[in-house]
Short mmCIF file of C-alpha atoms in Angstrom, two decimals:
data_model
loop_
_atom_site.label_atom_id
_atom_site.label_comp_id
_atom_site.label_asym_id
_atom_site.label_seq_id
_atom_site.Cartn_x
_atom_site.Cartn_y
_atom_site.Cartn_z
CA UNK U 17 98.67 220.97 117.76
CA UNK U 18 96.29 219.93 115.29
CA UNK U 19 95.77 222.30 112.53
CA UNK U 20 91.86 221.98 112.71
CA UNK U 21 91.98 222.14 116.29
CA UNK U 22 94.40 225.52 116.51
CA UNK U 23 91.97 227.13 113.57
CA UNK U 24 88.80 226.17 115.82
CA UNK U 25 90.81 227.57 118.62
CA UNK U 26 91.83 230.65 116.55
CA UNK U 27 88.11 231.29 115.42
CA UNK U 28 86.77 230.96 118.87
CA UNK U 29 89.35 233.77 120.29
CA UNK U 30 88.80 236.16 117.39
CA UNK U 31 85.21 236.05 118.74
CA UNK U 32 85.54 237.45 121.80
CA UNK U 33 86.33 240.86 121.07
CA UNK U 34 83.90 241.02 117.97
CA UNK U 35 81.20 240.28 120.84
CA UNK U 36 83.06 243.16 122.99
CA UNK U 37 82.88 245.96 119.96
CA UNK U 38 79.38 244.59 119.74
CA UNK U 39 78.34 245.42 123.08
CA UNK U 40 79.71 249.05 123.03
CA UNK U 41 78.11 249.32 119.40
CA UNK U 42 74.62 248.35 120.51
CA UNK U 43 74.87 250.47 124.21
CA UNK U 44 76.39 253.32 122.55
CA UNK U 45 73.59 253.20 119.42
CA UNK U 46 70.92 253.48 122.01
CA UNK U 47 73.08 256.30 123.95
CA UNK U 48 73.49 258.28 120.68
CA UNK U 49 70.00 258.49 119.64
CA UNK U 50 68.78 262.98 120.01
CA UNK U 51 66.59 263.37 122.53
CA UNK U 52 66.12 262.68 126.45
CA UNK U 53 65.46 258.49 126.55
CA UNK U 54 63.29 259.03 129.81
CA UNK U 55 61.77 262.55 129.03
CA UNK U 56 60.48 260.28 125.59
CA UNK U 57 59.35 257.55 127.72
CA UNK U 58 57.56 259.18 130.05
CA UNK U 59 55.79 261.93 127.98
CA UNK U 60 55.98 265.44 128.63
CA UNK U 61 53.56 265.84 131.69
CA UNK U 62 56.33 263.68 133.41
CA UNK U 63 57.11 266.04 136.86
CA UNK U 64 60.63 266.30 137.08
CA UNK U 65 60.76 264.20 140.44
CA UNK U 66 59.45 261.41 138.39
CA UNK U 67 62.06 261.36 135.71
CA UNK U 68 64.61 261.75 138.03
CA UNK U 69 63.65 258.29 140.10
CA UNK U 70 63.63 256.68 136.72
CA UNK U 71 66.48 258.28 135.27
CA UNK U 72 68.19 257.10 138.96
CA UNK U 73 66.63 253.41 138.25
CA UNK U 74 67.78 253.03 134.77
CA UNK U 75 71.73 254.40 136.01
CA UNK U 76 71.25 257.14 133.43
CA UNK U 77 72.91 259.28 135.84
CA UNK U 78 75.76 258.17 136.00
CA UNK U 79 79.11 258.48 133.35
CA UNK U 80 78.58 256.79 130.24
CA UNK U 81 81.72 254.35 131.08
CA UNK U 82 80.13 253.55 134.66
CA UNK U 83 76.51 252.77 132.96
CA UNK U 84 78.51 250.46 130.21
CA UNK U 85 79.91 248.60 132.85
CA UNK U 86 77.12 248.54 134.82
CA UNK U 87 74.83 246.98 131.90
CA UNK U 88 78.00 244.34 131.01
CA UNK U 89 78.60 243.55 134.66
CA UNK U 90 74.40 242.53 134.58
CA UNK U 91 74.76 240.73 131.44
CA UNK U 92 77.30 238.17 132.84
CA UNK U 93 74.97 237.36 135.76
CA UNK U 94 71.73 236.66 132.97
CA UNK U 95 70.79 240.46 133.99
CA UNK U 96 69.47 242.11 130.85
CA UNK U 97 67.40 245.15 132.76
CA UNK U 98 63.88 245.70 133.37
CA UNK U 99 60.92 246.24 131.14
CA UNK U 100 59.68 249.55 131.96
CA UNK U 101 56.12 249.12 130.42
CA UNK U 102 55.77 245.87 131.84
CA UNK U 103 58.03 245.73 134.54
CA UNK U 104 59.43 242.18 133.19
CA UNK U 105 62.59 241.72 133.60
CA UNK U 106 64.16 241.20 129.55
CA UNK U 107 65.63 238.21 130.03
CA UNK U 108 61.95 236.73 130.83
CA UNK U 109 60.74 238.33 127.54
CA UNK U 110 63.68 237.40 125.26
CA UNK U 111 62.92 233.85 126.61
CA UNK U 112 59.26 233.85 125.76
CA UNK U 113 60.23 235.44 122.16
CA UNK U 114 63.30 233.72 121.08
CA UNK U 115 62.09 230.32 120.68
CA UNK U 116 59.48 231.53 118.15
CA UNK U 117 62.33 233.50 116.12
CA UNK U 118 64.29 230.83 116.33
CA UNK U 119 61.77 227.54 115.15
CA UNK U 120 61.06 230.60 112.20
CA UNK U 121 64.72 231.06 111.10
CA UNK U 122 65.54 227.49 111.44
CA UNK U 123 62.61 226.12 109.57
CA UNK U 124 63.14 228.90 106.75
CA UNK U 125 66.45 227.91 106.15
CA UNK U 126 65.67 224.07 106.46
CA UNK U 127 63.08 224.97 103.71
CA UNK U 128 65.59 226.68 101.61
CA UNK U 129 68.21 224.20 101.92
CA UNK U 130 65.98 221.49 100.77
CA UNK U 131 64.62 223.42 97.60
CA UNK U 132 67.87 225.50 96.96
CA UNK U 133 70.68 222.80 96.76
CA UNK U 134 68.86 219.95 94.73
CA UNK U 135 67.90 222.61 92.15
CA UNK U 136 70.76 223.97 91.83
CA UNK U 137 72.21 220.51 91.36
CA UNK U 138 69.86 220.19 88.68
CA UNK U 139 70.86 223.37 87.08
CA UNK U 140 74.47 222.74 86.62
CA UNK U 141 74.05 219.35 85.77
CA UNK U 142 70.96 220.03 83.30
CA UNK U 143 70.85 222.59 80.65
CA UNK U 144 67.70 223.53 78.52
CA UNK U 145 64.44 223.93 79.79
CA UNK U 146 65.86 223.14 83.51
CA UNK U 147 68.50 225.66 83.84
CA UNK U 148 65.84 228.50 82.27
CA UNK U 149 63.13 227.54 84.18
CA UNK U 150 65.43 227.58 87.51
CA UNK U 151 67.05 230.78 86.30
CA UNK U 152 63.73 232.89 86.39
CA UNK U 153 62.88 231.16 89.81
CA UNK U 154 66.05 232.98 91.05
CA UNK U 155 65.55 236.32 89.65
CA UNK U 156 62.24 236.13 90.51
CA UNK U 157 62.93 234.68 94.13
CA UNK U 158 65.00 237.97 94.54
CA UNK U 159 63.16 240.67 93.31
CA UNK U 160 60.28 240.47 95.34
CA UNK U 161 59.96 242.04 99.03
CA UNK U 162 58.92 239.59 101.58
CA UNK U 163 56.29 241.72 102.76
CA UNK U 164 54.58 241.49 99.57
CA UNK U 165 55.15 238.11 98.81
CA UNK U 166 53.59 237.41 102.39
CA UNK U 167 50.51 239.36 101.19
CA UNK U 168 50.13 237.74 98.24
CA UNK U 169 50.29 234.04 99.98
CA UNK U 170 47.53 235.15 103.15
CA UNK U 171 45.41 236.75 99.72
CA UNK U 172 45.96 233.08 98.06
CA UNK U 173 45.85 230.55 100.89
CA UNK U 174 43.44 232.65 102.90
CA UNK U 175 40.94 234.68 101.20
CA UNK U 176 40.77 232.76 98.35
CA UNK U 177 40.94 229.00 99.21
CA UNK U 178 40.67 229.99 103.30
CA UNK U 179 43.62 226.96 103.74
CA UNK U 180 45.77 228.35 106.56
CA UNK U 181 44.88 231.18 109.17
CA UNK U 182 46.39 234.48 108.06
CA UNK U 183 47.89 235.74 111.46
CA UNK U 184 48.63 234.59 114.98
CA UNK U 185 50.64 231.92 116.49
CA UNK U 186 50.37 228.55 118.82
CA UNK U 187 53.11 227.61 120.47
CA UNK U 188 54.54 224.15 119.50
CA UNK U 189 54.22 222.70 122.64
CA UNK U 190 50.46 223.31 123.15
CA UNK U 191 49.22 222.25 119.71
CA UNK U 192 52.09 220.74 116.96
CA UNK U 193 49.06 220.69 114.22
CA UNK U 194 48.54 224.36 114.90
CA UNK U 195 51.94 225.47 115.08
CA UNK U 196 52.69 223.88 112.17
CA UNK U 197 49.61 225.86 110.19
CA UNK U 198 50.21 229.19 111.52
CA UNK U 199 54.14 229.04 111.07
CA UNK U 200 53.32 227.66 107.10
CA UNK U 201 52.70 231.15 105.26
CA UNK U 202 55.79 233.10 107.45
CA UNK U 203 58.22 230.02 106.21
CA UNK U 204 57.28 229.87 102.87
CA UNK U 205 57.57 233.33 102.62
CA UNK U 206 61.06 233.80 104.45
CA UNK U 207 62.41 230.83 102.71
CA UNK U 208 61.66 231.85 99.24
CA UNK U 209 64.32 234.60 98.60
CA UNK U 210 66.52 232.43 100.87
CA UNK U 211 66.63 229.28 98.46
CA UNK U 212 67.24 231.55 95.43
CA UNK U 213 70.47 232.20 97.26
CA UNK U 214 71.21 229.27 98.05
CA UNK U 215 70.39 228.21 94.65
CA UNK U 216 72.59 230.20 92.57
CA UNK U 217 76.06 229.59 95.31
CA UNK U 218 75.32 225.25 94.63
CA UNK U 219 74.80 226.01 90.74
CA UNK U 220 78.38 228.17 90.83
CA UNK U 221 80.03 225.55 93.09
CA UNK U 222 78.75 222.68 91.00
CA UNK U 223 79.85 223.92 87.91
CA UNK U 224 83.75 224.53 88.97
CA UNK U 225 83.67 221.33 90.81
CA UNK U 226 82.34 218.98 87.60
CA UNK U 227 85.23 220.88 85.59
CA UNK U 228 87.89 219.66 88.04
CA UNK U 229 90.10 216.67 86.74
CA UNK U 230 89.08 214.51 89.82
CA UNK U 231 86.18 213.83 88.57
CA UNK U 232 87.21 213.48 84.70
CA UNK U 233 88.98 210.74 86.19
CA UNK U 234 86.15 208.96 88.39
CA UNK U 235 83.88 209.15 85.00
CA UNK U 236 86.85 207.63 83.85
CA UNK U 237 86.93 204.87 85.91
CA UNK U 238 83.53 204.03 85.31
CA UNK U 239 81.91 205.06 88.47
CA UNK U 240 77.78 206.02 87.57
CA UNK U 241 77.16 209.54 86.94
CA UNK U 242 74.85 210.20 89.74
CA UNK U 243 77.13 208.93 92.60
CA UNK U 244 79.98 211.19 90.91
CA UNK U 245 76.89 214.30 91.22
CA UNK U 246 75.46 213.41 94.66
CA UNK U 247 78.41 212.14 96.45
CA UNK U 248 81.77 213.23 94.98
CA UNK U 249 81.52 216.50 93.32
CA UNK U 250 78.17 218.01 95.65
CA UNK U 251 80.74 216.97 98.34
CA UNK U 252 83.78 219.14 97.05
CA UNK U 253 80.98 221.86 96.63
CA UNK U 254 80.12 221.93 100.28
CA UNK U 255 82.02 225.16 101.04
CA UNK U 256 80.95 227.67 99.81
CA UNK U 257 77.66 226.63 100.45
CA UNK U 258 77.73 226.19 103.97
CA UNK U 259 79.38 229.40 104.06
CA UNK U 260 76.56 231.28 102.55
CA UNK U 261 74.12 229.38 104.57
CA UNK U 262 76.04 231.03 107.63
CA UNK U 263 75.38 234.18 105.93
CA UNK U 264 71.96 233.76 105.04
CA UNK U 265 70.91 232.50 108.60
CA UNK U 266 71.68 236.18 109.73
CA UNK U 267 69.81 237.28 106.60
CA UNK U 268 66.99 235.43 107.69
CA UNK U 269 67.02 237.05 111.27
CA UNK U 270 66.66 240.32 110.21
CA UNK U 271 63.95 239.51 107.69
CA UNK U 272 62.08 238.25 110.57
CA UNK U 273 61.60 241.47 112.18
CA UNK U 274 59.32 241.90 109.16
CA UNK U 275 57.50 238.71 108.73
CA UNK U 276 57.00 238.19 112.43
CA UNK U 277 55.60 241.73 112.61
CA UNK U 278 53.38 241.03 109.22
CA UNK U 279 52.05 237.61 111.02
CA UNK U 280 51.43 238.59 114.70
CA UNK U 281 54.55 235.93 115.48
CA UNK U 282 55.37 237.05 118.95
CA UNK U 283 58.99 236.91 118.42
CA UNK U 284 62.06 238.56 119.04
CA UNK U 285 61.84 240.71 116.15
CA UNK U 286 57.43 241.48 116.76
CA UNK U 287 58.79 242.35 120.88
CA UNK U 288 61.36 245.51 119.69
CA UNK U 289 59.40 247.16 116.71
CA UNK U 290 56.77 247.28 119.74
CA UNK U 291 59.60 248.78 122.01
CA UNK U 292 60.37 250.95 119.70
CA UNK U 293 56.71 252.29 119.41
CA UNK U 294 56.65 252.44 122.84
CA UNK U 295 60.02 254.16 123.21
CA UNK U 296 61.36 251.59 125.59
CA UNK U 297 64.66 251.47 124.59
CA UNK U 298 65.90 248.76 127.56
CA UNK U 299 64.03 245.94 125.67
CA UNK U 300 65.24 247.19 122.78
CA UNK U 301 69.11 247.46 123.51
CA UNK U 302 68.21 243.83 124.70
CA UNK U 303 66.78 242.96 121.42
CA UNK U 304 69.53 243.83 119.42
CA UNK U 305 71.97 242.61 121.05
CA UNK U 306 70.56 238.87 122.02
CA UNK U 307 70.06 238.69 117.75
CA UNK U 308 73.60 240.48 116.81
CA UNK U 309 75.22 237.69 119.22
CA UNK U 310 73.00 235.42 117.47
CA UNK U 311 74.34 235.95 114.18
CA UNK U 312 77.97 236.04 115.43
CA UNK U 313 77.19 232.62 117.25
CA UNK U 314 76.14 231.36 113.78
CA UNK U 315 78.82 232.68 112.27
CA UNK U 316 81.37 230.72 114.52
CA UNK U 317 79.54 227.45 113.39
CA UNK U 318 79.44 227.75 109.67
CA UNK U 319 83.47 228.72 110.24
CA UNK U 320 83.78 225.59 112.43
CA UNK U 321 81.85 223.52 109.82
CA UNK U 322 83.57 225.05 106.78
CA UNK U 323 87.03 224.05 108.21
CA UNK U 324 86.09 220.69 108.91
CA UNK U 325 84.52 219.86 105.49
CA UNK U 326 87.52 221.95 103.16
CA UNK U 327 90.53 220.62 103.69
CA UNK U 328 92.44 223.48 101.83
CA UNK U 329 91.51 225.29 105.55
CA UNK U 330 93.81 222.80 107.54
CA UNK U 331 96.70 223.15 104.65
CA UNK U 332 96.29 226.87 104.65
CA UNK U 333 96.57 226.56 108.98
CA UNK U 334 99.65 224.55 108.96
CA UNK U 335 101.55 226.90 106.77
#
């Protein structure tokens, strides 16, 4: 078999059970929490007929092994449970949410891509004022919270030069000129701690690669300076930062619990904090585990994508 092929193969398998022990970690997080779920829910002038029908409805009666299965068995048939607030079922909400977490993660880290990697190509290949300058962007990148940095860009953009609307969201479909202002200040704010990242991994990368003899020998040969930067050596430098792309992507989803939740995004991340004020703790078992899949999903991919561009993967497979 092809030694890409059998890792791809390999990495797919080993997912399975990682999304199994994430299941049981998620339903048994809920489970574990002190108190009565449904005596929380439903206050304490609930009459005890009432939280038994919804105690009965929910399958909280029943074993904790019988109400695991129960919520798996659903989840293979696209059956996520019921809001009880709204009496939606989750699947309907996650599909409303999702696509707004989603167009925020994945324009955050397209953002942070295209600042990160060409200064960090800059800062290996540069030194002086570059490599300072690009330096203090990173520790400064990385010290600040997003929340504040998010306050500080609605102060700027919006009560100072009143550029962009502070909070809300329109959904891409319905108005792209809209979207694309409302979803500005989240981005830029989620992307900016992201690119430092990504920043210092292509500076690292860059700087091992342009010390490797391979491309003493293209300079050698005469080739120009900038194709042995953008083609050869960025090329050989790929790795590692696709593989902490992967990493920040999940990064990136859990910041957006905050910056949805600081923007009135109605995403994923905005629908359980509000489950979790309202003690509704189907949506947010729901939640959780729609963005820990998520994560593994993206995971998966940069693995994929990692073996295909390093080609030490496929020698280390075929051993």
């Amino acid at each position: 078999m092809n030694a890409r092929l059998a890792y791809a193969l390999r990495r797919v398998l080993l997912t399975v059970p990682v999304l199994l022990a994430t299941s049981v970690f998620v339903f048994l997080l809920i489970r574990l929490v002190p108190g009565d779920p449904v005596r929380t829910m439903l206050g304490i002038r609930a009459t005890p007929t009432t939280v038994a029908t919804v105690r009965d409805q929910l399958g909280l009666d029943h074993s904790l092994p019988e109400q695991y299965w129960m919520w798996l068995t659903g989840i293979f048939h696209g059956d996520l449970g019921t809001d009880f607030v709204s009496h939606e079922p989750i699947t309907r909400l996650l599909g409303v949410a999702l696509p707004v977490t989603l167009e925020l993660t994945v324009l955050a880290m397209l953002l942070a891509l295209l600042a990160g990697v060409p200064l960090g190509v800059l800062a290996a290949t540069r030194g002086g004022w570059s490599r300072k300058l690009t330096g203090g962007f990173v520790i400064g990148a990385i010290s600040i919270p997003d929340f504040w940095l998010g306050l500080m860009l609605v102060l700027v953009f919006t009560g100072v030069f009143n550029l962009l609307p502070p909070t809300g969201y329109v959904a891409l479909t319905t108005d792209p000129v809209q979207n694309i202002r409302y979803m500005i200040l989240p981005v830029l704010t989620l992307a900016t701690g992201q690119s430092a990242y990504i920043l210092r991994t292509t500076r690292a990368a860059m700087l091992g690669t342009l010390g490797e003899p391979f491309v003493a020998f293209l300079r050698a040969k005469g080739l120009r300076e900038r194709s042995v930067v953008a083609v050869h050596a960025l090329r050989n430098s790929s790795g590692p930062i696709v593989t902490v792309t992967g990493i920040q992507f999940g990064v990136l989803l859990g910041g957006a619990i905050v910056i949805e939740t600081l923007f009135a995004l109605p995403g994923v991340g905005r629908l359980v904090v509000t489950a979790i004020s309202q003690r509704d703790y189907v949506v947010v078992q729901g939640g959780v585990l729609v963005v820990a899949c998520l994560f593994i999903v993206v995971n998966l991919l940069t693995d994929l994508v990692h073996g295909l561009l390093d080609p030490r993967v496929e020698e280390a497979v075929a051993r």
